[in-house]
PDB file of C-alpha atoms and ligand atoms in Angstrom:
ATOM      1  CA  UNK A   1      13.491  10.817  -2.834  1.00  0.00           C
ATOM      2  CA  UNK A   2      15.225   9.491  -0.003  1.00  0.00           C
ATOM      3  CA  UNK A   3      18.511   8.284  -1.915  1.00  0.00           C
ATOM      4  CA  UNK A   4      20.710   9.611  -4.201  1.00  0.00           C
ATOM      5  CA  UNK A   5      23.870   9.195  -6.622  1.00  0.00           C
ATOM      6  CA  UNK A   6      27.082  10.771  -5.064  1.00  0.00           C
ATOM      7  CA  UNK A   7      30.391   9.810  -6.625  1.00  0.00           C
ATOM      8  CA  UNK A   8      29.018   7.363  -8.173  1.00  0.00           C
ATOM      9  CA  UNK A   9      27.220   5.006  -5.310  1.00  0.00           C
ATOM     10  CA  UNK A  10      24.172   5.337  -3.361  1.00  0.00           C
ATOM     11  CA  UNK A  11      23.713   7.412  -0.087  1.00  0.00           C
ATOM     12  CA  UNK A  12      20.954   8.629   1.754  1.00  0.00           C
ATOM     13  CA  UNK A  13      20.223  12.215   2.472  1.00  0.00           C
ATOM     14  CA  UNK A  14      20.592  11.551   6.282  1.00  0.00           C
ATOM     15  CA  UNK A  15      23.765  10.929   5.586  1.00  0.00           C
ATOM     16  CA  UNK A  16      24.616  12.872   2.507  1.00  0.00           C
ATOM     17  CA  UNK A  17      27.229  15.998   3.527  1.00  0.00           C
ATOM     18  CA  UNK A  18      25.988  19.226   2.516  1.00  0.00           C
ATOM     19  CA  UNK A  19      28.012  20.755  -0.075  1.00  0.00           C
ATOM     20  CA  UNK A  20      27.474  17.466  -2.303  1.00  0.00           C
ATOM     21  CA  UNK A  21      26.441  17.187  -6.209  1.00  0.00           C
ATOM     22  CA  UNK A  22      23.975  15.238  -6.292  1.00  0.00           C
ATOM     23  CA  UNK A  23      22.216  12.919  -8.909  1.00  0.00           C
ATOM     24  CA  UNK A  24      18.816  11.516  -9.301  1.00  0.00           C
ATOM     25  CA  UNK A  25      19.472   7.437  -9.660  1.00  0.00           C
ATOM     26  CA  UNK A  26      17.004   7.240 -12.595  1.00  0.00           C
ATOM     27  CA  UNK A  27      16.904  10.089 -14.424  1.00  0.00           C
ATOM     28  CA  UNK A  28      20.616  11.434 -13.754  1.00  0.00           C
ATOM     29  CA  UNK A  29      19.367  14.941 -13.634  1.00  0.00           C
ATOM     30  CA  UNK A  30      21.046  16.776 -10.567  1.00  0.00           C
ATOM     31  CA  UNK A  31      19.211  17.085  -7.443  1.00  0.00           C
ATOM     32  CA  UNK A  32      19.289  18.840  -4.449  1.00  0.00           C
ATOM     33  CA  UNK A  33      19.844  17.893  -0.304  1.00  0.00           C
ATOM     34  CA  UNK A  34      16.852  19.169   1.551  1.00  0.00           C
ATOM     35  CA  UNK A  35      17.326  18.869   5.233  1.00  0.00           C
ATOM     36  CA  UNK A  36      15.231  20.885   7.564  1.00  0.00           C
ATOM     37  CA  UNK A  37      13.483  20.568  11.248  1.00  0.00           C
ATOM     38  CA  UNK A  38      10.048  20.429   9.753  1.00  0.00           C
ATOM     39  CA  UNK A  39      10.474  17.877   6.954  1.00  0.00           C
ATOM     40  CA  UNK A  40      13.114  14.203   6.807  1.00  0.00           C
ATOM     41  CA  UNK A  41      16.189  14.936   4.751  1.00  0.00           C
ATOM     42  CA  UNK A  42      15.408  13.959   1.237  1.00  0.00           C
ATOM     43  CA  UNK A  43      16.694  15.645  -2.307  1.00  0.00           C
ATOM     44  CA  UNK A  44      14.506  17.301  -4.799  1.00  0.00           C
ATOM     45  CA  UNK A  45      15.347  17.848  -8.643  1.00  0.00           C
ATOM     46  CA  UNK A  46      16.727  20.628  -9.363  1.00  0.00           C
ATOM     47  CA  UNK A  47      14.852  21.128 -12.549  1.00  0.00           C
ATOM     48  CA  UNK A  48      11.482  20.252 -12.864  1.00  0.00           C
ATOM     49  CA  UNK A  49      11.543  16.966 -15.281  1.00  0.00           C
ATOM     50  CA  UNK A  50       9.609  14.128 -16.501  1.00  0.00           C
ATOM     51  CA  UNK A  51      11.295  11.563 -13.924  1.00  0.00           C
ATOM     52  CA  UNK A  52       9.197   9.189 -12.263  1.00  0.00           C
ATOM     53  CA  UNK A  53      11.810   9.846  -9.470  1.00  0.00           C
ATOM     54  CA  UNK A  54      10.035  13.807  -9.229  1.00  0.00           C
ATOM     55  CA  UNK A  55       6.543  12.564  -8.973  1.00  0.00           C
ATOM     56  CA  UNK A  56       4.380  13.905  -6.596  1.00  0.00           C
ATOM     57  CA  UNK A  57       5.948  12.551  -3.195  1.00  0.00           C
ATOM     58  CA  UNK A  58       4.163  13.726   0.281  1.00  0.00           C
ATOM     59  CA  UNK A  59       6.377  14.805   3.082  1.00  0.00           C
ATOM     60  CA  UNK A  60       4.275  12.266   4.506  1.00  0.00           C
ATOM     61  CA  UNK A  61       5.516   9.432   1.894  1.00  0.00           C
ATOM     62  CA  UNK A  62       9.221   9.941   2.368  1.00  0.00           C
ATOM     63  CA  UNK A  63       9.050  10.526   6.456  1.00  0.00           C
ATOM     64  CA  UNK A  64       6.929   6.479   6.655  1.00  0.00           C
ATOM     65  CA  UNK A  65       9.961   4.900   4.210  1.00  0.00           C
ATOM     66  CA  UNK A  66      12.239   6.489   6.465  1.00  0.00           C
ATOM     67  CA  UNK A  67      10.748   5.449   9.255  1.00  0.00           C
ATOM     68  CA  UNK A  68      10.664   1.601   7.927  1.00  0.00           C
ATOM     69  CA  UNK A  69      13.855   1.801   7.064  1.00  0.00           C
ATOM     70  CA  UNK A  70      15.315   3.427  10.588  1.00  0.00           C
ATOM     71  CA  UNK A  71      12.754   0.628  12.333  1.00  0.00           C
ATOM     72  CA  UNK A  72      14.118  -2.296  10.619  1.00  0.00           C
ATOM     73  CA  UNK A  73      17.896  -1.480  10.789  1.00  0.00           C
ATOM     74  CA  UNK A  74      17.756  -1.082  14.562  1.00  0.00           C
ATOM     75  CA  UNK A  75      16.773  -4.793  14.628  1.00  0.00           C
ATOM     76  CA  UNK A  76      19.788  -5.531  12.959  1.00  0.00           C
ATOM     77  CA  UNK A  77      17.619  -6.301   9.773  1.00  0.00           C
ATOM     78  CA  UNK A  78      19.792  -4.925   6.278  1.00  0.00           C
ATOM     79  CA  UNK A  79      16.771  -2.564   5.202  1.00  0.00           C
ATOM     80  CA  UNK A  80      17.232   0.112   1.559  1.00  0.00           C
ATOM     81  CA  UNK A  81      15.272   2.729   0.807  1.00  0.00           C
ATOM     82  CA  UNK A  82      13.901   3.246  -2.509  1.00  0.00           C
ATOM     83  CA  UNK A  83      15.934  -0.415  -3.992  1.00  0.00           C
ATOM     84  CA  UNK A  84      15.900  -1.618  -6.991  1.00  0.00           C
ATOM     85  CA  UNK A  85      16.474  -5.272  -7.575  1.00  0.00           C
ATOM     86  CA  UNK A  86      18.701  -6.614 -10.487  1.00  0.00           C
ATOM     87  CA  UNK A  87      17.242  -5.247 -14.048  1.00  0.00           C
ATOM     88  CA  UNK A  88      14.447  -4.133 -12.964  1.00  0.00           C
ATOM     89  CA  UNK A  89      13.411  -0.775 -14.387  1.00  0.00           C
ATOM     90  CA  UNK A  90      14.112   1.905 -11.665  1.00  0.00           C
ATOM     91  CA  UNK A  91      10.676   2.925 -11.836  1.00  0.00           C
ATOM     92  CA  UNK A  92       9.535  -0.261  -9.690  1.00  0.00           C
ATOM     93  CA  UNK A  93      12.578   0.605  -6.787  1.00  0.00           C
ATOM     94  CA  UNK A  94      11.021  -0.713  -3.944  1.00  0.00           C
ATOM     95  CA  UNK A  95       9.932   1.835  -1.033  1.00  0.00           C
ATOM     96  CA  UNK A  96      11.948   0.047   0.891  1.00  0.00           C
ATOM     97  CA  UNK A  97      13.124  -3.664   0.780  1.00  0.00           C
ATOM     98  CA  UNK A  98      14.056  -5.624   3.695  1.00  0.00           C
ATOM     99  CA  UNK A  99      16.481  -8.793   3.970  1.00  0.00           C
ATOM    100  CA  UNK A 100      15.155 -11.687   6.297  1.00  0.00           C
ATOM    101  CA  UNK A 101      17.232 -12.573   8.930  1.00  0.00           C
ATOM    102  CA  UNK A 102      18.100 -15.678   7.665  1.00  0.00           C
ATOM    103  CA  UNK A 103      16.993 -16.988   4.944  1.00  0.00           C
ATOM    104  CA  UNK A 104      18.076 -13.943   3.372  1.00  0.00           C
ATOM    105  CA  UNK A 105      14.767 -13.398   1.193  1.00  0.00           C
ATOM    106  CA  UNK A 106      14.149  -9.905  -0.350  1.00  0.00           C
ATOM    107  CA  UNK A 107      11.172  -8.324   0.308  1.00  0.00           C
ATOM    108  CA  UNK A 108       9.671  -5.246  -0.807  1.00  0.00           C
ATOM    109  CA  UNK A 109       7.680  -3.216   1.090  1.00  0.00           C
ATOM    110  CA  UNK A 110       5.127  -0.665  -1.266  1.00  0.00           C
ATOM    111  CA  UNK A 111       4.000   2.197   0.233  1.00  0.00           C
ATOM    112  CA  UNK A 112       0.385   3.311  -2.193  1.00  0.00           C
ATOM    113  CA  UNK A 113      -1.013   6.162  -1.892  1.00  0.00           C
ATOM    114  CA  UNK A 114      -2.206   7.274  -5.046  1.00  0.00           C
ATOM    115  CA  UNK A 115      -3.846   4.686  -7.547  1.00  0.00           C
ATOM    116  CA  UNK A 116      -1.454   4.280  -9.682  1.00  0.00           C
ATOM    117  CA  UNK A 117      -2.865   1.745 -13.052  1.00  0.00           C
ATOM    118  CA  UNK A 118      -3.843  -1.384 -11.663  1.00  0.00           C
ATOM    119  CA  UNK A 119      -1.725  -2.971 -14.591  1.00  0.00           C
ATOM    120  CA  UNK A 120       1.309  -0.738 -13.097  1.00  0.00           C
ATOM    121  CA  UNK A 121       0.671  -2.566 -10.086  1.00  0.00           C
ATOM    122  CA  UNK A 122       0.804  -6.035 -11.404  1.00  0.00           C
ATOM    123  CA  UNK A 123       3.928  -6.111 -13.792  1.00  0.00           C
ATOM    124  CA  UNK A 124       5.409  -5.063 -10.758  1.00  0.00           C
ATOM    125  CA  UNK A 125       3.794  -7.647  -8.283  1.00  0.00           C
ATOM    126  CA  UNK A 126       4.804 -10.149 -11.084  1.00  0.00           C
ATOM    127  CA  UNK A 127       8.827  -8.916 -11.925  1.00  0.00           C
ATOM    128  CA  UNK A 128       9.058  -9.374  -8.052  1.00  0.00           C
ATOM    129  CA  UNK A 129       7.286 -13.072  -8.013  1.00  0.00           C
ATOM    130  CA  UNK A 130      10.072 -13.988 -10.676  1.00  0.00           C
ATOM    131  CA  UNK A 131      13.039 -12.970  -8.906  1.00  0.00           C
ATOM    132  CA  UNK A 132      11.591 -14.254  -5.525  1.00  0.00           C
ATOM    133  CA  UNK A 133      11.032 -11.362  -3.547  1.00  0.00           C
ATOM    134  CA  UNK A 134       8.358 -11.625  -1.246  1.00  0.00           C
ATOM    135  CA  UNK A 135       5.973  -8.596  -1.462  1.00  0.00           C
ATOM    136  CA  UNK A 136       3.916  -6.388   1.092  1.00  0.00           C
ATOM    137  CA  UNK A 137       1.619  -3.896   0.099  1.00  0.00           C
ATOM    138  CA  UNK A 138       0.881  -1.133   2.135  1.00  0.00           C
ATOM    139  CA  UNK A 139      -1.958   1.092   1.018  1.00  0.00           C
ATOM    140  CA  UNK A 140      -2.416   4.481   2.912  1.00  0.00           C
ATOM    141  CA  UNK A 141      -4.849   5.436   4.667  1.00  0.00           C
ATOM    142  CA  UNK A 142      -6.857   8.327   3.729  1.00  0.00           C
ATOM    143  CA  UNK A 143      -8.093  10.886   7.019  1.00  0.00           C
ATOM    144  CA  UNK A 144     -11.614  11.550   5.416  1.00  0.00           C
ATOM    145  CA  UNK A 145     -11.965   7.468   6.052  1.00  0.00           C
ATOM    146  CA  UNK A 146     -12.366   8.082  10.239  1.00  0.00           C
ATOM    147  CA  UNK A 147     -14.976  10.710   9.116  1.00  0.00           C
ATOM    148  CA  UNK A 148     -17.777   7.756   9.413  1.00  0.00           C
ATOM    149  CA  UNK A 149     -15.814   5.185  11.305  1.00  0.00           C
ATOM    150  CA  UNK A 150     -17.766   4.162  14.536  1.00  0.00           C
ATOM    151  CA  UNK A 151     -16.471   1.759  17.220  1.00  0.00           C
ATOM    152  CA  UNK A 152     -17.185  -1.800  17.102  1.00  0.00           C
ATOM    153  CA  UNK A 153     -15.206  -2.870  19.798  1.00  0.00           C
ATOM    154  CA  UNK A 154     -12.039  -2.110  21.992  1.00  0.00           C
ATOM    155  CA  UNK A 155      -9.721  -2.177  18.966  1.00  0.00           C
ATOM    156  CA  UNK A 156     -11.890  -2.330  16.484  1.00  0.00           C
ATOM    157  CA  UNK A 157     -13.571  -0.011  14.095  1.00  0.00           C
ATOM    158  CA  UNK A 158     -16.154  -0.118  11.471  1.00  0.00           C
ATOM    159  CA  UNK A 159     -16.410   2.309   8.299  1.00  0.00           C
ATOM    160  CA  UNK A 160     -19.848   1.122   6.964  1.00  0.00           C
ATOM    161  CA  UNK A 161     -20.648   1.946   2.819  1.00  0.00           C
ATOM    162  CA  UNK A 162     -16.234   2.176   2.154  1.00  0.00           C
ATOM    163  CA  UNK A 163     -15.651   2.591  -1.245  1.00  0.00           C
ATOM    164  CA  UNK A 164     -12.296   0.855  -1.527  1.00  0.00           C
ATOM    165  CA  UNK A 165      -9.789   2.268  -4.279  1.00  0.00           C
ATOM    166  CA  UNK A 166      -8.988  -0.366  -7.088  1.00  0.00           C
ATOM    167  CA  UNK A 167      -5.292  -0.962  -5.776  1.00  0.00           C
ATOM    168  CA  UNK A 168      -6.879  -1.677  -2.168  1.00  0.00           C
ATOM    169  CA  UNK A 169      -8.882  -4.210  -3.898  1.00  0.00           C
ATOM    170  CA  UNK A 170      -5.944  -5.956  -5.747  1.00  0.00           C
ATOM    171  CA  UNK A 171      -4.007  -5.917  -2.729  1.00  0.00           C
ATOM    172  CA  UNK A 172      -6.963  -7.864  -0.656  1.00  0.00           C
ATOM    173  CA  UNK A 173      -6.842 -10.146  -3.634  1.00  0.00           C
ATOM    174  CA  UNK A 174      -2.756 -10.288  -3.330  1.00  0.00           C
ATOM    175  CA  UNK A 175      -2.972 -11.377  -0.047  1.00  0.00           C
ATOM    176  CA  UNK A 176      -5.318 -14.399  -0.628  1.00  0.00           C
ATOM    177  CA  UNK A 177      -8.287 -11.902   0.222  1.00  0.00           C
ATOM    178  CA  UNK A 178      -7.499 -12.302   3.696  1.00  0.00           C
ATOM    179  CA  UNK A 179      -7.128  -8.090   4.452  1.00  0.00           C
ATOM    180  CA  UNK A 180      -4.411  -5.730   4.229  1.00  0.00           C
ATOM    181  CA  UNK A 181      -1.960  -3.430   6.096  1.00  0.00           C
ATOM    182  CA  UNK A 182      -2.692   0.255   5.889  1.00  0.00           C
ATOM    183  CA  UNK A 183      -0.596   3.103   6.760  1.00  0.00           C
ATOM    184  CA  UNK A 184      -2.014   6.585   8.557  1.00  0.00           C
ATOM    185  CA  UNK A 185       0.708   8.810   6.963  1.00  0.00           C
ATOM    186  CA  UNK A 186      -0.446  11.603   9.696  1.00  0.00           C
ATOM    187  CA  UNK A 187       0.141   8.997  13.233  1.00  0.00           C
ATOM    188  CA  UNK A 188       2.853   6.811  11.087  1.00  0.00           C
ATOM    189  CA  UNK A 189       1.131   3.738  12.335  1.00  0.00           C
ATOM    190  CA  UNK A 190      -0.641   0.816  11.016  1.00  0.00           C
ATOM    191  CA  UNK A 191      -3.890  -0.755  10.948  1.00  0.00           C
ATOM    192  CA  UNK A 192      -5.310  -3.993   9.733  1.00  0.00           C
ATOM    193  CA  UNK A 193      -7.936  -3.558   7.574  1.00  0.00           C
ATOM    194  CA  UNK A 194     -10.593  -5.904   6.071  1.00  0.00           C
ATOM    195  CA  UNK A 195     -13.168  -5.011   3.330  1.00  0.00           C
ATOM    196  CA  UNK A 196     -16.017  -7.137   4.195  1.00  0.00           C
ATOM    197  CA  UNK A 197     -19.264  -7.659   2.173  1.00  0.00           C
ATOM    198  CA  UNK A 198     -21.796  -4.326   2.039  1.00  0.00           C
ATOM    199  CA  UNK A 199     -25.682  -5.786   2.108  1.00  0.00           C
ATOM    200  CA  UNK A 200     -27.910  -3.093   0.562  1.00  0.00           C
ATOM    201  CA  UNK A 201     -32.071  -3.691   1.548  1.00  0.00           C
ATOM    202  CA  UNK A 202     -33.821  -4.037  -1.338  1.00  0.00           C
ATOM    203  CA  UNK A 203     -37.057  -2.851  -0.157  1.00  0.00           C
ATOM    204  CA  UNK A 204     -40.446  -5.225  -0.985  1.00  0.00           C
ATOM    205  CA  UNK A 205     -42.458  -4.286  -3.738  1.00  0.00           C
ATOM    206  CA  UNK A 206     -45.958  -4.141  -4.643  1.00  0.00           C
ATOM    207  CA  UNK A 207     -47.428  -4.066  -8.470  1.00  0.00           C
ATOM    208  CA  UNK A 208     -50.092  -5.067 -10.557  1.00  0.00           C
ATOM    209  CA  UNK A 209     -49.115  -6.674 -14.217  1.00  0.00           C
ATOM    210  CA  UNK A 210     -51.907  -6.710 -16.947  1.00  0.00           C
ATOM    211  CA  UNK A 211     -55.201  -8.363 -16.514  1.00  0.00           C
ATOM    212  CA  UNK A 212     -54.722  -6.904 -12.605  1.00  0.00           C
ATOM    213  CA  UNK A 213     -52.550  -9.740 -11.082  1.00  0.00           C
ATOM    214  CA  UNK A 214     -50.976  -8.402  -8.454  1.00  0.00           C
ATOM    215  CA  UNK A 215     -47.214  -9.151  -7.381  1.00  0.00           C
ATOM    216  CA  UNK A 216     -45.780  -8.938  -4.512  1.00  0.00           C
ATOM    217  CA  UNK A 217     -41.629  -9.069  -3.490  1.00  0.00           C
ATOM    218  CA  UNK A 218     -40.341  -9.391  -0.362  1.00  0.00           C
ATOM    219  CA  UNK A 219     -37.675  -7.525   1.188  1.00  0.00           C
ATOM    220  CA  UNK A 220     -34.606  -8.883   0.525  1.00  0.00           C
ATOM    221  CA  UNK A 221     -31.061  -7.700   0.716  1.00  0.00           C
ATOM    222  CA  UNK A 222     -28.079  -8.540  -2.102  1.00  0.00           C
ATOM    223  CA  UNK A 223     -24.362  -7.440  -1.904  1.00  0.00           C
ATOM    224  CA  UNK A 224     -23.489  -4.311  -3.074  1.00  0.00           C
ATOM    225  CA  UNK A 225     -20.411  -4.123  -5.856  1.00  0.00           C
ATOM    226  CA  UNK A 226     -19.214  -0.830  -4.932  1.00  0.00           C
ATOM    227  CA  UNK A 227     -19.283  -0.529  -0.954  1.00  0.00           C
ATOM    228  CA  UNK A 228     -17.590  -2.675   1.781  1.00  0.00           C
ATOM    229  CA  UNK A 229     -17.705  -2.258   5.362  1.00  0.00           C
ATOM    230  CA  UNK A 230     -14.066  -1.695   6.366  1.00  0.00           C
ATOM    231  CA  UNK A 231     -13.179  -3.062   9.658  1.00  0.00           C
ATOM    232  CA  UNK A 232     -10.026  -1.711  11.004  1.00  0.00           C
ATOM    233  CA  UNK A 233      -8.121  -2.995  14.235  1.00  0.00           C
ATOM    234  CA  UNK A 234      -5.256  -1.498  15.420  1.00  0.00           C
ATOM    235  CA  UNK A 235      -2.926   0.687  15.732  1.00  0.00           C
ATOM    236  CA  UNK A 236      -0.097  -0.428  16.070  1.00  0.00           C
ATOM    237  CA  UNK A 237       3.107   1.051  15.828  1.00  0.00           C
ATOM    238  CA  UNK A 238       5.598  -0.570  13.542  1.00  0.00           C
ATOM    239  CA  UNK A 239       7.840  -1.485  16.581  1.00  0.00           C
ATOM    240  CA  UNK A 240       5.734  -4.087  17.467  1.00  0.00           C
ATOM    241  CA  UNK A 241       4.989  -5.925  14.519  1.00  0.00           C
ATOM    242  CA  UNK A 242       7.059  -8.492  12.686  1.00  0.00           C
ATOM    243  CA  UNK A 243       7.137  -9.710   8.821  1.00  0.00           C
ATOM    244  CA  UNK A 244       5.880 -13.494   7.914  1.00  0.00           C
ATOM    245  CA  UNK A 245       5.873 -15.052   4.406  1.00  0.00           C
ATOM    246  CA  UNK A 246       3.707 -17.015   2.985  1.00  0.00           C
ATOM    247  CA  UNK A 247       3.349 -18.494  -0.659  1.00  0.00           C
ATOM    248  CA  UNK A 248       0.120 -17.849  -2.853  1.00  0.00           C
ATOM    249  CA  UNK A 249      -1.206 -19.359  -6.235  1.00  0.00           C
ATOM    250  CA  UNK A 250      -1.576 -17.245  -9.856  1.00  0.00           C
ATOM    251  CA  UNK A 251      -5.148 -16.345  -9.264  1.00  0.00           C
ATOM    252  CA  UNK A 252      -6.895 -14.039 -12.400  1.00  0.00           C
ATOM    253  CA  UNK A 253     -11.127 -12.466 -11.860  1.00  0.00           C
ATOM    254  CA  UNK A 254     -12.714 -10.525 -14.089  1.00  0.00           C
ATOM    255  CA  UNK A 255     -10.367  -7.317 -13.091  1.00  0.00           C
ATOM    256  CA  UNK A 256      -7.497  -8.650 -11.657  1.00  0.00           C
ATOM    257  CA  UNK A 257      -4.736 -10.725 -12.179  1.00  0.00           C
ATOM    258  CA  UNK A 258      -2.315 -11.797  -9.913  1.00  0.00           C
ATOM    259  CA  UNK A 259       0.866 -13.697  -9.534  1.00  0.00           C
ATOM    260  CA  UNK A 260       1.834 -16.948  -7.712  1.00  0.00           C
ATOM    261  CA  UNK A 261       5.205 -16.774  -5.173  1.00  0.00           C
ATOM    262  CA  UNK A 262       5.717 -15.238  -2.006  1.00  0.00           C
ATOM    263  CA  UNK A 263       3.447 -12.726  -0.176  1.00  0.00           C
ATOM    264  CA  UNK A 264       4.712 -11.307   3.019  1.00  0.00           C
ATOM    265  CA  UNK A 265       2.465  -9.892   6.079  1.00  0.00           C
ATOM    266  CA  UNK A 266       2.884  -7.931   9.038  1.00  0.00           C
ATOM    267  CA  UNK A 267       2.104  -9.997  12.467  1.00  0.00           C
ATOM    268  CA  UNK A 268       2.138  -8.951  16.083  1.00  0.00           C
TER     269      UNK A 268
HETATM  270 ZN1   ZN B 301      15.238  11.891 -11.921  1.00  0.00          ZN
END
């Protein structure tokens, strides 16, 4: 975790001097400042516990919020690591969350790697819809995914047969299915992604029912539930994009459910 509880209030391990006590902001257990060349300052339990605050985080993970973080404050943004809003369990603290210039609307930026529950992933999308916090979702990007990736264009590349996780999928659906951001932990950039429609070829068929009629089907092709082609532009660094809002509607399918309020994007 990036933040921690010294004397009381918040700091951040960049910050934290070295011969603090520390204490985790959730489960008050005492942690540790780990500050090295190889890895971003961050502090560790002491003790290995049940805290959500101890679960698995990649050095990968904690150097991107930092990076959002450092990004948005040298534009003069207010930007928190790890923030929880109001009363809010600290389990859903924000990766980081962001203050618009001037409107002054929250918004949370979520960093997902893992799959957490998808219904995790809703109460949360939900609390945040109620207090009116905008929401980005920013799934990562997993390096086995450039393993089948072929050009399509200058920008552009195609992963044909994807098999998006669940959480990608409710995020598409979170942002009107219109695509999402993803994250290469490894480069610390980003990359628009959009899971199109996978056609599978259903090949033509030949057979003969009882009293010998025989039956013919034509090749034909239908969409395929479990594959997409994912078509990735980018990447961009994070110093060139900005945030938008925009509102969406409650929307529920046969998987998903998802709340109405604000959504927010990154554009160039
Ligand atoms: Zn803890």
């Amino acid at each position: 975790m990036l933040v921690a509880l010294w004397q009381g209030q918040r700091i951040e391990a960049e910050d934290a001097p070295r011969d603090g006590r520390y204490h985790c902001p959730g489960c008050r257990g005492e942690v540790i400042l780990k500050r090295g060349r190889k890895v971003c300052a961050h502090f560790a339990h002491k003790a290995s516990t049940g805290c959500v605050g101890s679960r698995g985080e990649t050095r990968a993970h904690l150097a991107l919020k930092s990076l959002i973080t450092q990004t948005l404050r040298r534009r003069g943004l207010r930007a928190e690591p790890e923030y929880t809003m109001g009363r809010v369990p600290w389990e859903r603290r924000a990766d980081v969350m962001v203050w618009a210039p001037r409107s002054n609307i929250p918004v949370a930026i979520e960093l997902q790697r893992s799959s957490l529950p998808i219904r995790e992933l809703e109460q949360r999308a939900f609390s945040y819809c109620r207090m009116g916090v905008a929401q980005l979702w920013i799934p990562f990007l997993q390096p086995q995914t450039w393993d089948s990736a072929q050009r399509c264009d200058e920008e552009g590349w195609i992963v044909p047969r994807y098999a998006p996780r669940q959480h990608e999928l409710w995020i598409h659906g979170l942002n009107n299915h219109e695509g999402y951001w993803m994250a290469d932990p490894e480069t610390r950039q980003f990359w628009r992604a959009y899971p199109e429609a996978h056609a599978l070829t259903v090949k033509e068929a030949l057979w003969y029912e009882k009293g010998a009629i025989k039956r013919y089907r034509e090749p034909t092709t239908r969409l395929s539930k479990r594959y997409r082609n994912l078509i990735l532009r980018g990447p961009f660094s994070l110093d060139d994009l900005k945030i938008s809002f925009s509102e969406r509607r409650p929307e529920r399918s046969q998987y998903f459910n998802w709340p109405g309020g604000k959504i927010a994007t990154f554009v160039q």
